[in-house]
Amino acid sequence: MENKLSRFVKSCLCLVAMAILAGCIVQSLNKFYTNESKTPLPAICGDWQPVEKNAKEAKDNEKDKLPPWKFTEDNIATYDEDKVASNIITVYFKVGENIFVDCSPRELDKEKNKCVNGYWLSCIRQVHTLCKVELGGEELKLIPINPDKLAEMVENKECELKSVEQAGSGSTNDLLYVSGPAEWLKFLEKFGADKELFKSNNALVFKKLK
């Protein structure tokens, strides 16, 4: 039986539970940012420990902790529950008062990487994924877009994002987004603070190591 930490990691949607199948996380063929929207985020740099959201569960699973993830301003060295490492390219950008991160796969070092983890595999088609960044003190939250909420907004024409259904998918919510950066920035300017679109209970939570 999987331990609670493993279930927690796999339930997250961004970098975030990227070990899940395509369609369980919002994917875009184009980047989410423009060069003008990019913002430096030096406070993100360092080693961050993935943690349980429930303090008691975190204590119960102390021995099962994932290795710390190593953040720089343009890369995250991720580890899955099997301690397999993979690198993700990151670009931080700001829309209004909200900070987001665009994630895409870094080219594989074939000599060093004999296998990859699910976080890297989620971007195997060179797609971009998105998380909202909440960084305060020693805590970091990466909050992915709620794919069901976004699909509902597209269907109800609440936004002008363009998407296509992925071939072979049996789900109407399994969409591949094809809008450009300008359209994404316009969308995030309007909905970036929406708590249903960016649900905090889907966040991957980290504590900074000293």
Coordinates of C-alpha atoms in Angstrom, one line a residue:
M1 CA 0.0 0.0 0.0
E2 CA 1.3 3.4 -0.9
N3 CA 2.3 5.6 2.1
K4 CA 0.5 8.9 2.6
L5 CA 3.4 11.0 1.3
S6 CA 3.3 9.1 -2.0
R7 CA -0.4 9.7 -2.3
F8 CA 0.0 13.3 -1.4
V9 CA 2.7 13.9 -4.1
K10 CA 0.7 12.1 -6.8
S11 CA -2.4 14.1 -6.0
C12 CA -0.7 17.4 -6.7
L13 CA -1.2 18.8 -10.2
C14 CA 2.0 20.8 -11.3
L15 CA 5.4 20.1 -11.2
V16 CA 3.5 19.4 -9.3
A17 CA 1.9 15.6 -9.5
M18 CA 3.1 15.4 -13.0
A19 CA 3.5 11.7 -12.7
I20 CA -0.2 11.5 -13.7
L21 CA -1.5 11.1 -17.2
A22 CA -1.7 14.0 -19.7
G23 CA -5.0 15.8 -19.3
C24 CA -4.8 15.8 -15.5
I25 CA -2.7 18.9 -15.6
V26 CA -3.2 22.0 -17.9
Q27 CA -0.8 21.8 -20.8
S28 CA 0.0 24.6 -23.4
L29 CA 1.9 24.3 -26.6
N30 CA 3.0 27.9 -26.1
K31 CA 4.7 29.6 -23.2
F32 CA 2.5 31.5 -20.7
Y33 CA 4.7 34.6 -20.4
T34 CA 6.2 37.4 -22.5
N35 CA 9.7 38.6 -22.0
E36 CA 8.3 41.8 -20.6
S37 CA 6.4 39.9 -17.9
K38 CA 9.4 38.0 -16.6
T39 CA 10.4 38.8 -13.1
P40 CA 13.5 37.9 -11.0
L41 CA 12.8 35.8 -7.9
P42 CA 16.0 35.3 -6.0
A43 CA 14.2 34.3 -2.9
I44 CA 13.2 31.0 -4.6
C45 CA 16.8 29.8 -4.8
G46 CA 17.8 27.1 -2.4
D47 CA 16.8 23.7 -1.2
W48 CA 13.1 23.2 -0.4
Q49 CA 11.7 20.1 1.4
P50 CA 8.3 18.8 0.1
V51 CA 6.0 18.4 3.1
E52 CA 2.6 17.0 4.0
K53 CA 0.0 19.7 4.5
N54 CA -1.1 17.9 7.7
A55 CA 1.5 18.3 10.5
K56 CA 0.7 14.9 12.1
E57 CA 0.9 13.1 8.8
A58 CA 4.3 14.8 8.1
K59 CA 5.6 13.6 11.5
D60 CA 4.3 10.1 10.8
N61 CA 6.1 10.0 7.5
E62 CA 9.4 11.5 8.5
K63 CA 11.4 8.5 7.3
D64 CA 9.6 8.6 3.9
K65 CA 10.5 12.2 3.0
L66 CA 11.4 13.0 -0.5
P67 CA 14.9 14.4 -1.1
P68 CA 14.9 18.2 -1.1
W69 CA 14.1 19.9 -4.4
K70 CA 16.8 22.3 -5.5
F71 CA 15.5 25.6 -6.9
T72 CA 17.3 28.2 -8.9
E73 CA 15.7 31.0 -10.9
D74 CA 15.7 28.9 -14.1
N75 CA 15.6 25.3 -12.9
I76 CA 14.1 22.9 -10.4
A77 CA 15.8 19.6 -9.7
T78 CA 12.8 17.5 -8.8
Y79 CA 12.7 14.1 -7.0
D80 CA 9.8 11.6 -7.0
E81 CA 8.9 9.1 -4.3
D82 CA 11.5 6.7 -5.8
K83 CA 14.1 9.4 -5.5
V84 CA 14.6 9.6 -9.3
A85 CA 15.8 13.1 -10.2
S86 CA 14.8 15.2 -13.3
N87 CA 15.3 18.8 -14.1
I88 CA 12.6 21.3 -15.1
I89 CA 13.2 24.7 -16.8
T90 CA 11.4 27.5 -15.0
V91 CA 10.5 31.0 -15.9
Y92 CA 9.0 33.2 -13.2
F93 CA 6.7 36.1 -14.3
K94 CA 4.3 38.5 -12.8
V95 CA 0.8 39.5 -13.8
G96 CA -0.7 42.2 -11.6
E97 CA 0.1 41.3 -8.0
N98 CA 0.4 37.5 -8.7
I99 CA 3.6 35.6 -9.5
F100 CA 3.5 32.5 -11.7
V101 CA 6.0 30.0 -13.0
D102 CA 6.1 28.5 -16.5
C103 CA 7.6 24.9 -16.5
S104 CA 9.0 22.9 -19.3
P105 CA 11.3 19.9 -19.7
R106 CA 15.1 20.4 -19.7
E107 CA 17.0 18.5 -22.3
L108 CA 18.0 15.1 -20.9
D109 CA 21.7 14.4 -20.0
K110 CA 21.9 10.9 -21.5
E111 CA 25.1 10.1 -19.6
K112 CA 23.8 11.0 -16.2
N113 CA 20.1 10.3 -16.5
K114 CA 19.4 6.6 -17.0
C115 CA 15.7 7.2 -16.2
V116 CA 13.5 10.2 -15.5
N117 CA 10.6 10.8 -13.2
G118 CA 7.0 11.7 -13.8
Y119 CA 7.5 15.4 -13.3
W120 CA 9.8 15.5 -16.4
L121 CA 7.6 13.1 -18.3
S122 CA 4.6 15.4 -18.0
C123 CA 6.4 17.8 -20.4
I124 CA 7.7 15.2 -22.8
R125 CA 5.9 16.8 -25.8
Q126 CA 7.7 20.1 -25.1
V127 CA 4.5 21.5 -23.6
H128 CA 4.4 24.2 -20.9
T129 CA 2.7 23.9 -17.6
L130 CA 1.8 26.6 -15.1
C131 CA 1.7 27.2 -11.4
K132 CA 0.9 30.1 -9.2
V133 CA 3.7 30.9 -6.8
E134 CA 3.0 31.8 -3.2
L135 CA 6.3 32.5 -1.4
G136 CA 6.4 33.7 2.2
G137 CA 9.1 33.4 4.7
E138 CA 10.1 29.7 4.9
E139 CA 7.1 28.3 3.0
L140 CA 6.6 27.9 -0.7
K141 CA 3.4 26.8 -2.5
L142 CA 3.2 25.9 -6.1
I143 CA -0.5 25.9 -7.1
P144 CA -1.5 24.5 -10.5
I145 CA -4.5 25.6 -12.6
N146 CA -7.6 23.5 -11.8
P147 CA -8.1 21.7 -15.2
D148 CA -11.8 21.0 -14.7
K149 CA -12.5 24.7 -13.8
L150 CA -10.5 25.9 -16.8
A151 CA -12.3 23.5 -19.2
E152 CA -15.6 24.7 -17.9
M153 CA -14.7 28.3 -18.4
V154 CA -13.6 27.5 -22.0
E155 CA -16.9 25.6 -22.7
N156 CA -19.0 28.4 -21.2
K157 CA -17.0 31.0 -23.2
E158 CA -16.0 32.8 -20.0
C159 CA -12.6 33.3 -21.6
E160 CA -11.0 33.4 -25.1
L161 CA -8.4 30.7 -24.7
K162 CA -8.0 28.3 -27.6
S163 CA -7.8 24.6 -27.1
V164 CA -8.0 21.3 -29.0
E165 CA -9.0 17.9 -27.7
Q166 CA -6.1 15.5 -27.6
A167 CA -6.2 12.6 -30.0
G168 CA -7.4 9.3 -28.4
S169 CA -8.8 11.0 -25.4
G170 CA -12.2 9.9 -24.1
S171 CA -12.6 13.0 -21.9
T172 CA -13.9 16.4 -23.0
N173 CA -11.7 17.9 -20.3
D174 CA -8.5 16.5 -21.8
L175 CA -7.6 19.6 -23.7
L176 CA -4.3 20.9 -25.1
Y177 CA -4.2 24.7 -25.1
V178 CA -2.9 26.5 -28.1
S179 CA -3.3 30.2 -27.1
G180 CA -0.3 32.4 -27.3
P181 CA 1.5 34.3 -24.4
A182 CA -0.5 37.5 -24.9
E183 CA -3.8 35.6 -24.5
W184 CA -2.5 33.8 -21.4
L185 CA -1.4 37.1 -19.8
K186 CA -4.8 38.7 -20.5
F187 CA -6.5 35.6 -18.9
L188 CA -4.2 35.6 -15.9
E189 CA -4.7 39.4 -15.4
K190 CA -8.4 38.8 -15.1
F191 CA -8.5 35.4 -13.3
G192 CA -5.1 35.0 -11.6
A193 CA -6.5 35.6 -8.1
D194 CA -9.5 33.2 -8.6
K195 CA -9.4 30.7 -5.8
E196 CA -11.4 28.1 -7.7
L197 CA -9.0 28.3 -10.6
F198 CA -6.0 28.1 -8.3
K199 CA -7.1 25.9 -5.5
S200 CA -4.8 26.0 -2.5
N201 CA -5.6 22.4 -1.6
N202 CA -4.0 21.3 -4.8
A203 CA -0.7 23.0 -3.9
L204 CA 2.6 21.3 -3.5
V205 CA 4.0 22.7 -0.3
F206 CA 7.7 23.1 0.6
K207 CA 9.6 24.3 3.6
K208 CA 13.0 25.9 3.0
L209 CA 16.0 24.2 4.5
K210 CA 18.5 26.3 6.3

